[in-house]
């Protein structure tokens, strides 16, 4: 059975009269790369902060690795929330060393290994305030990886990065998931990038999750299809299967049929008309990932 | 907890600001002692082992002749002021840099970040005392004619009083900087208290509410009279300072435990 790494039940966070997060439920399994998507102010960062323990929920429950939060579960989480928290006048190695000492990790090799993973020079004396944004974010990831966490939480890790920086962060995430089977939650606005690595998505809108969907389901939903509304779906289907050889289709409410096979709309309407099936509506639906998310996130009128 | 303390001590020792503050403190302390030397060489002054009035001293109208007087009148007040300002910056940096997010999520992180700051404050406090007596002893012997070194008993009592008083002020700096997440608040406070500038206001306030006797227990009053603590008042000063240490740090811990980061 797949282990639940994170479960959120009815999680709420209220600031005075504002509900930042409202009755949010979420379930993340071991090995998932969970893309957490939502507009600015939807409640992504607040949710991630509640998971890491930076802020306290007003109500609801956070379960980590099947348990209430405790000292052991806290040690199994690594996080990079918003910007990387770094001392600007210290080098990358010094920043890493301070956190390593605080965690009781007495291994220079571990620090060197993590800095090399994120492609930073452990021997460099360059102070962090002279780093580029990409370098800071990579160092933030290295800090989050101290202590070999089982769950890595990254809040907007590619925000403000150039394409090269985005690719580097993506490769690190993919590597950690592939080699260490690390479960990763990553929130981002850059949907195209997220879709390259995420295995599951959670879409948050106005403080609650409007949809949780696997990458496979999403691919299916984002395929092009021919949508037709008929008066008798049960009569139309055998006709289309037999005469137009369609195999990949779904039937929805109100006699609506979605045909994913490559067929001409003129052939479909002619075939059905000739056999006495009335076609009320027919059109091609083209939906890419971005428009799907925007619709769900409330960026576009659905 | 020990690990977090080790980490904060390491950060302190890596901080250029800390070493810079120490240099500034040593410089001012040495200047104060040198001014005593020039005073004794250029005129006729009556020697003294106690301050005639409370406050900061870079004084040439009296010649201080004893180690304990150097430490209490010059070293302690300047050390507390300069290193207090640094402590406010040290505590605030954890918030302003966002580094707190890395450590507060560790097991018992919310408790240990405050305890480690208290230990750092005590460490800085100990260094101030060490430098006060160390530099005073060396330069006093070299520069001051008829230099007096008090008995170990007197020195221990004085250093204990200075240690707990400074720790109380540092605890207040920690709580103020933690509450406001702002170094300026801590810096203003250390200036007001260690200079004694807050005391007239507090005295008036206590007079107004008919609790005048309380004004002598304020931290500001303790600092204002730090060079004048008499033998029979030592226990009272130590006890009052320890109460402040406990109360301020309890507030810091309570706030950090409950607050969203």
CSV table of N, CA, C and O in Angstrom, one decimal, chain A residues 13 15 49 52-57 70-72 74-75 77 79 81-90 93-105 127 140 143-144, chain B residues 1-12 14-16 90-108 110 117 255-261:
chain,number,residue,atom,x,y,z
A,13,UNK,N,-7.2,28.8,7.9
A,13,UNK,CA,-6.4,29.8,8.4
A,13,UNK,C,-7.1,31.2,8.2
A,13,UNK,O,-7.4,31.5,7.1
A,15,UNK,N,-7.2,35.3,9.1
A,15,UNK,CA,-6.6,36.5,9.6
A,15,UNK,C,-7.6,37.5,9.8
A,15,UNK,O,-8.2,38.0,8.8
A,49,UNK,N,3.1,27.0,4.5
A,49,UNK,CA,3.6,27.4,5.8
A,49,UNK,C,3.0,26.6,7.0
A,49,UNK,O,3.6,26.3,8.0
A,52,UNK,N,4.7,23.2,7.1
A,52,UNK,CA,6.0,23.2,7.6
A,52,UNK,C,6.0,23.6,9.1
A,52,UNK,O,7.0,23.4,9.8
A,53,UNK,N,4.9,24.2,9.6
A,53,UNK,CA,4.9,24.6,11.0
A,53,UNK,C,5.3,26.1,11.2
A,53,UNK,O,5.5,26.5,12.4
A,54,UNK,N,5.5,26.8,10.1
A,54,UNK,CA,5.8,28.2,10.3
A,54,UNK,C,4.6,29.0,10.8
A,54,UNK,O,4.8,30.0,11.6
A,55,UNK,N,3.5,28.7,10.4
A,55,UNK,CA,2.3,29.3,11.0
A,55,UNK,C,1.3,28.2,11.5
A,55,UNK,O,1.4,27.1,11.1
A,56,UNK,N,0.4,28.7,12.4
A,56,UNK,CA,-0.5,27.7,13.0
A,56,UNK,C,-1.8,27.8,12.4
A,56,UNK,O,-2.4,28.9,12.1
A,57,UNK,N,-2.5,26.6,12.1
A,57,UNK,CA,-3.8,26.6,11.5
A,57,UNK,C,-4.8,27.2,12.5
A,57,UNK,O,-4.6,26.9,13.7
A,70,UNK,N,5.2,16.0,15.1
A,70,UNK,CA,6.1,15.8,16.3
A,70,UNK,C,7.5,16.0,15.9
A,70,UNK,O,7.8,16.4,14.7
A,71,UNK,N,8.4,15.9,16.9
A,71,UNK,CA,9.8,16.2,16.6
A,71,UNK,C,10.4,15.3,15.5
A,71,UNK,O,11.2,15.7,14.6
A,72,UNK,N,9.9,14.1,15.4
A,72,UNK,CA,10.4,13.1,14.4
A,72,UNK,C,9.9,13.5,13.0
A,72,UNK,O,10.7,13.5,12.0
A,74,UNK,N,9.0,16.5,12.0
A,74,UNK,CA,9.6,17.7,11.7
A,74,UNK,C,11.0,17.5,11.0
A,74,UNK,O,11.4,18.2,10.1
A,75,UNK,N,11.7,16.6,11.5
A,75,UNK,CA,13.0,16.3,11.0
A,75,UNK,C,13.0,15.7,9.6
A,75,UNK,O,13.9,15.8,8.8
A,77,UNK,N,11.1,16.8,7.1
A,77,UNK,CA,10.7,17.7,6.2
A,77,UNK,C,11.8,18.7,5.9
A,77,UNK,O,12.4,19.2,6.8
A,79,UNK,N,12.3,22.4,3.6
A,79,UNK,CA,11.4,23.4,3.0
A,79,UNK,C,12.2,24.6,2.5
A,79,UNK,O,13.2,25.0,3.1
A,81,UNK,N,10.6,28.1,1.6
A,81,UNK,CA,9.3,28.9,1.5
A,81,UNK,C,9.6,30.3,1.1
A,81,UNK,O,10.4,31.0,1.7
A,82,UNK,N,9.0,30.7,0.0
A,82,UNK,CA,9.2,32.0,-0.6
A,82,UNK,C,10.7,32.2,-1.0
A,82,UNK,O,11.2,31.4,-1.8
A,83,UNK,N,11.3,33.1,-0.3
A,83,UNK,CA,12.8,33.2,-0.6
A,83,UNK,C,13.6,32.4,0.3
A,83,UNK,O,13.2,32.0,1.4
A,84,UNK,N,14.8,32.1,-0.2
A,84,UNK,CA,15.7,31.3,0.7
A,84,UNK,C,16.2,32.1,1.8
A,84,UNK,O,16.6,33.3,1.6
A,85,UNK,N,16.1,31.6,3.1
A,85,UNK,CA,16.5,32.4,4.2
A,85,UNK,C,18.0,32.2,4.4
A,85,UNK,O,18.5,31.2,4.8
A,86,UNK,N,18.8,33.2,4.1
A,86,UNK,CA,20.2,33.1,4.1
A,86,UNK,C,20.9,34.3,4.7
A,86,UNK,O,20.3,35.5,4.6
A,87,UNK,N,22.0,34.1,5.4
A,87,UNK,CA,22.7,35.3,6.0
A,87,UNK,C,23.5,35.9,4.9
A,87,UNK,O,24.4,35.2,4.3
A,88,UNK,N,23.2,37.2,4.5
A,88,UNK,CA,23.9,37.7,3.3
A,88,UNK,C,25.4,37.9,3.4
A,88,UNK,O,26.1,37.9,2.4
A,89,UNK,N,25.9,38.0,4.6
A,89,UNK,CA,27.3,38.3,4.8
A,89,UNK,C,28.2,37.0,5.0
A,89,UNK,O,29.4,37.1,5.2
A,90,UNK,N,27.5,35.9,4.8
A,90,UNK,CA,28.3,34.6,4.9
A,90,UNK,C,28.3,33.9,3.6
A,90,UNK,O,27.4,34.2,2.7
A,93,UNK,N,28.9,28.0,2.0
A,93,UNK,CA,29.3,26.9,2.9
A,93,UNK,C,29.0,27.3,4.4
A,93,UNK,O,28.5,26.4,5.1
A,94,UNK,N,29.3,28.5,4.7
A,94,UNK,CA,29.0,29.0,6.1
A,94,UNK,C,27.5,28.9,6.4
A,94,UNK,O,27.1,28.5,7.5
A,95,UNK,N,26.7,29.3,5.5
A,95,UNK,CA,25.2,29.2,5.7
A,95,UNK,C,24.8,27.8,5.9
A,95,UNK,O,24.0,27.5,6.8
A,96,UNK,N,25.4,26.9,5.1
A,96,UNK,CA,25.1,25.5,5.2
A,96,UNK,C,25.5,24.9,6.6
A,96,UNK,O,24.9,24.1,7.2
A,97,UNK,N,26.8,25.3,6.9
A,97,UNK,CA,27.4,24.8,8.2
A,97,UNK,C,26.5,25.2,9.4
A,97,UNK,O,26.3,24.4,10.3
A,98,UNK,N,26.0,26.5,9.4
A,98,UNK,CA,25.2,26.9,10.6
A,98,UNK,C,24.0,26.0,10.7
A,98,UNK,O,23.6,25.6,11.8
A,99,UNK,N,23.3,25.7,9.6
A,99,UNK,CA,22.1,24.9,9.7
A,99,UNK,C,22.5,23.5,10.1
A,99,UNK,O,21.8,22.8,10.9
A,100,UNK,N,23.6,23.0,9.5
A,100,UNK,CA,24.0,21.6,9.8
A,100,UNK,C,24.3,21.5,11.3
A,100,UNK,O,23.9,20.5,11.9
A,101,UNK,N,25.0,22.5,11.9
A,101,UNK,CA,25.3,22.4,13.3
A,101,UNK,C,24.0,22.4,14.1
A,101,UNK,O,23.8,21.6,15.1
A,102,UNK,N,23.0,23.3,13.7
A,102,UNK,CA,21.8,23.4,14.4
A,102,UNK,C,21.0,22.1,14.4
A,102,UNK,O,20.3,21.7,15.3
A,103,UNK,N,21.2,21.3,13.3
A,103,UNK,CA,20.5,20.0,13.1
A,103,UNK,C,21.3,18.9,13.7
A,103,UNK,O,20.9,17.7,13.7
A,104,UNK,N,22.5,19.2,14.2
A,104,UNK,CA,23.3,18.1,14.8
A,104,UNK,C,24.0,17.3,13.7
A,104,UNK,O,24.4,16.1,14.0
A,105,UNK,N,24.2,17.8,12.5
A,105,UNK,CA,24.9,17.1,11.5
A,105,UNK,C,26.4,17.5,11.5
A,105,UNK,O,26.7,18.7,11.3
A,127,UNK,N,30.4,35.9,-0.7
A,127,UNK,CA,29.2,36.0,0.2
A,127,UNK,C,27.9,36.0,-0.5
A,127,UNK,O,27.8,36.4,-1.7
A,140,UNK,N,19.2,27.7,-1.3
A,140,UNK,CA,18.0,27.4,-0.4
A,140,UNK,C,17.6,26.0,-0.5
A,140,UNK,O,17.2,25.4,0.5
A,143,UNK,N,20.0,23.9,1.4
A,143,UNK,CA,19.7,24.0,2.9
A,143,UNK,C,18.5,23.1,3.3
A,143,UNK,O,18.5,22.5,4.3
A,144,UNK,N,17.5,23.1,2.4
A,144,UNK,CA,16.3,22.3,2.7
A,144,UNK,C,16.6,20.8,2.6
A,144,UNK,O,15.9,20.0,3.3
B,1,UNK,N,18.9,21.2,21.5
B,1,UNK,CA,19.0,22.5,22.1
B,1,UNK,C,20.5,23.0,22.0
B,1,UNK,O,20.9,24.1,21.7
B,2,UNK,N,21.4,22.0,22.4
B,2,UNK,CA,22.8,22.3,22.5
B,2,UNK,C,23.3,22.6,21.0
B,2,UNK,O,24.1,23.5,20.9
B,3,UNK,N,22.7,21.9,20.1
B,3,UNK,CA,23.1,22.1,18.7
B,3,UNK,C,22.8,23.5,18.2
B,3,UNK,O,23.6,24.2,17.6
B,4,UNK,N,21.6,24.0,18.6
B,4,UNK,CA,21.2,25.3,18.2
B,4,UNK,C,22.1,26.4,18.9
B,4,UNK,O,22.5,27.4,18.3
B,5,UNK,N,22.5,26.1,20.1
B,5,UNK,CA,23.3,27.0,20.9
B,5,UNK,C,24.7,27.1,20.2
B,5,UNK,O,25.3,28.2,19.9
B,6,UNK,N,25.2,25.9,19.8
B,6,UNK,CA,26.5,25.8,19.1
B,6,UNK,C,26.4,26.6,17.8
B,6,UNK,O,27.4,27.3,17.4
B,7,UNK,N,25.3,26.5,17.1
B,7,UNK,CA,25.2,27.1,15.8
B,7,UNK,C,25.2,28.7,16.0
B,7,UNK,O,25.8,29.4,15.2
B,8,UNK,N,24.5,29.1,17.0
B,8,UNK,CA,24.4,30.6,17.2
B,8,UNK,C,25.7,31.2,17.7
B,8,UNK,O,26.1,32.3,17.3
B,9,UNK,N,26.5,30.4,18.5
B,9,UNK,CA,27.8,30.8,19.0
B,9,UNK,C,28.7,30.9,17.7
B,9,UNK,O,29.5,31.8,17.6
B,10,UNK,N,28.6,29.9,16.9
B,10,UNK,CA,29.4,29.9,15.7
B,10,UNK,C,29.1,31.1,14.8
B,10,UNK,O,30.0,31.7,14.3
B,11,UNK,N,27.8,31.4,14.7
B,11,UNK,CA,27.4,32.6,13.9
B,11,UNK,C,28.0,33.9,14.5
B,11,UNK,O,28.4,34.7,13.8
B,12,UNK,N,27.9,33.9,15.8
B,12,UNK,CA,28.5,35.1,16.5
B,12,UNK,C,30.0,35.3,16.2
B,12,UNK,O,30.4,36.4,15.9
B,14,UNK,N,31.6,34.1,13.7
B,14,UNK,CA,31.8,34.3,12.2
B,14,UNK,C,31.4,35.8,11.9
B,14,UNK,O,31.8,36.2,10.8
B,15,UNK,N,30.7,36.4,12.8
B,15,UNK,CA,30.2,37.8,12.4
B,15,UNK,C,31.2,38.8,12.5
B,15,UNK,O,31.9,39.0,13.6
B,16,UNK,N,31.4,39.6,11.4
B,16,UNK,CA,32.4,40.7,11.5
B,16,UNK,C,31.9,41.8,12.4
B,16,UNK,O,32.7,42.4,13.0
B,90,UNK,N,22.1,41.3,15.9
B,90,UNK,CA,22.3,39.8,15.9
B,90,UNK,C,20.9,39.1,15.9
B,90,UNK,O,20.7,38.2,15.1
B,91,UNK,N,20.1,39.5,16.8
B,91,UNK,CA,18.8,38.8,17.0
B,91,UNK,C,17.9,39.2,15.8
B,91,UNK,O,17.2,38.3,15.2
B,92,UNK,N,17.9,40.4,15.4
B,92,UNK,CA,17.1,40.9,14.3
B,92,UNK,C,17.5,40.2,12.9
B,92,UNK,O,16.6,39.9,12.1
B,93,UNK,N,18.8,40.0,12.7
B,93,UNK,CA,19.2,39.4,11.4
B,93,UNK,C,18.6,38.1,11.1
B,93,UNK,O,18.4,37.8,10.0
B,94,UNK,N,18.2,37.4,12.2
B,94,UNK,CA,17.6,36.1,11.9
B,94,UNK,C,16.3,36.2,11.3
B,94,UNK,O,15.9,35.4,10.4
B,95,UNK,N,15.6,37.3,11.7
B,95,UNK,CA,14.2,37.6,11.1
B,95,UNK,C,14.4,38.3,9.7
B,95,UNK,O,13.8,37.9,8.7
B,96,UNK,N,15.3,39.3,9.6
B,96,UNK,CA,15.4,40.1,8.4
B,96,UNK,C,15.9,39.2,7.3
B,96,UNK,O,15.6,39.4,6.1
B,97,UNK,N,16.8,38.3,7.6
B,97,UNK,CA,17.4,37.5,6.5
B,97,UNK,C,16.4,36.3,6.1
B,97,UNK,O,16.6,35.7,5.1
B,98,UNK,N,15.5,36.1,7.0
B,98,UNK,CA,14.6,34.9,6.7
B,98,UNK,C,15.2,33.6,7.2
B,98,UNK,O,14.5,32.5,7.0
B,99,UNK,N,16.4,33.6,7.8
B,99,UNK,CA,17.0,32.4,8.2
B,99,UNK,C,16.2,31.7,9.3
B,99,UNK,O,16.3,30.4,9.4
B,100,UNK,N,15.4,32.4,10.0
B,100,UNK,CA,14.6,31.8,11.0
B,100,UNK,C,13.7,30.7,10.5
B,100,UNK,O,13.4,29.7,11.2
B,101,UNK,N,13.3,30.8,9.2
B,101,UNK,CA,12.5,29.8,8.6
B,101,UNK,C,13.2,28.4,8.6
B,101,UNK,O,12.6,27.4,8.6
B,102,UNK,N,14.5,28.5,8.5
B,102,UNK,CA,15.3,27.3,8.4
B,102,UNK,C,15.4,26.5,9.8
B,102,UNK,O,15.5,25.3,9.8
B,103,UNK,N,15.3,27.3,10.8
B,103,UNK,CA,15.6,26.7,12.1
B,103,UNK,C,14.3,26.6,13.0
B,103,UNK,O,14.3,25.7,13.9
B,104,UNK,N,13.4,27.4,12.8
B,104,UNK,CA,12.2,27.4,13.6
B,104,UNK,C,11.4,26.1,13.4
B,104,UNK,O,10.6,25.6,14.2
B,105,UNK,N,11.6,25.5,12.2
B,105,UNK,CA,10.8,24.3,11.9
B,105,UNK,C,11.5,23.0,12.4
B,105,UNK,O,11.0,21.9,12.3
B,106,UNK,N,12.7,23.2,12.9
B,106,UNK,CA,13.4,22.0,13.5
B,106,UNK,C,12.7,21.6,14.8
B,106,UNK,O,12.0,22.4,15.4
B,107,UNK,N,12.9,20.3,15.3
B,107,UNK,CA,12.3,19.9,16.5
B,107,UNK,C,12.6,20.9,17.7
B,107,UNK,O,13.7,21.3,17.9
B,108,UNK,N,11.5,21.4,18.3
B,108,UNK,CA,11.6,22.3,19.4
B,108,UNK,C,12.3,23.6,19.0
B,108,UNK,O,12.9,24.4,19.8
B,110,UNK,N,11.2,26.5,18.1
B,110,UNK,CA,10.7,27.8,18.6
B,110,UNK,C,11.2,28.1,20.0
B,110,UNK,O,11.4,29.2,20.4
B,117,UNK,N,19.7,32.4,22.1
B,117,UNK,CA,20.0,33.8,22.1
B,117,UNK,C,20.4,34.3,23.5
B,117,UNK,O,21.2,35.1,23.7
B,255,UNK,N,6.0,34.3,23.3
B,255,UNK,CA,5.6,35.0,22.0
B,255,UNK,C,6.1,34.1,20.8
B,255,UNK,O,5.3,33.9,19.9
B,256,UNK,N,7.3,33.6,20.9
B,256,UNK,CA,7.8,32.8,19.8
B,256,UNK,C,7.0,31.5,19.6
B,256,UNK,O,6.8,31.0,18.5
B,257,UNK,N,6.6,30.9,20.8
B,257,UNK,CA,5.8,29.7,20.7
B,257,UNK,C,4.5,29.8,20.0
B,257,UNK,O,4.0,28.9,19.4
B,258,UNK,N,3.9,31.0,20.2
B,258,UNK,CA,2.5,31.2,19.7
B,258,UNK,C,2.4,31.9,18.4
B,258,UNK,O,1.4,31.9,17.7
B,259,UNK,N,3.5,32.6,18.0
B,259,UNK,CA,3.4,33.5,16.9
B,259,UNK,C,3.6,32.8,15.5
B,259,UNK,O,4.5,31.9,15.4
B,260,UNK,N,2.9,33.3,14.5
B,260,UNK,CA,3.2,32.8,13.1
B,260,UNK,C,4.5,33.5,12.7
B,260,UNK,O,4.7,34.7,12.9
B,261,UNK,N,5.3,32.7,12.0
B,261,UNK,CA,6.6,33.3,11.5
B,261,UNK,C,6.4,33.8,10.1
B,261,UNK,O,5.9,33.2,9.2
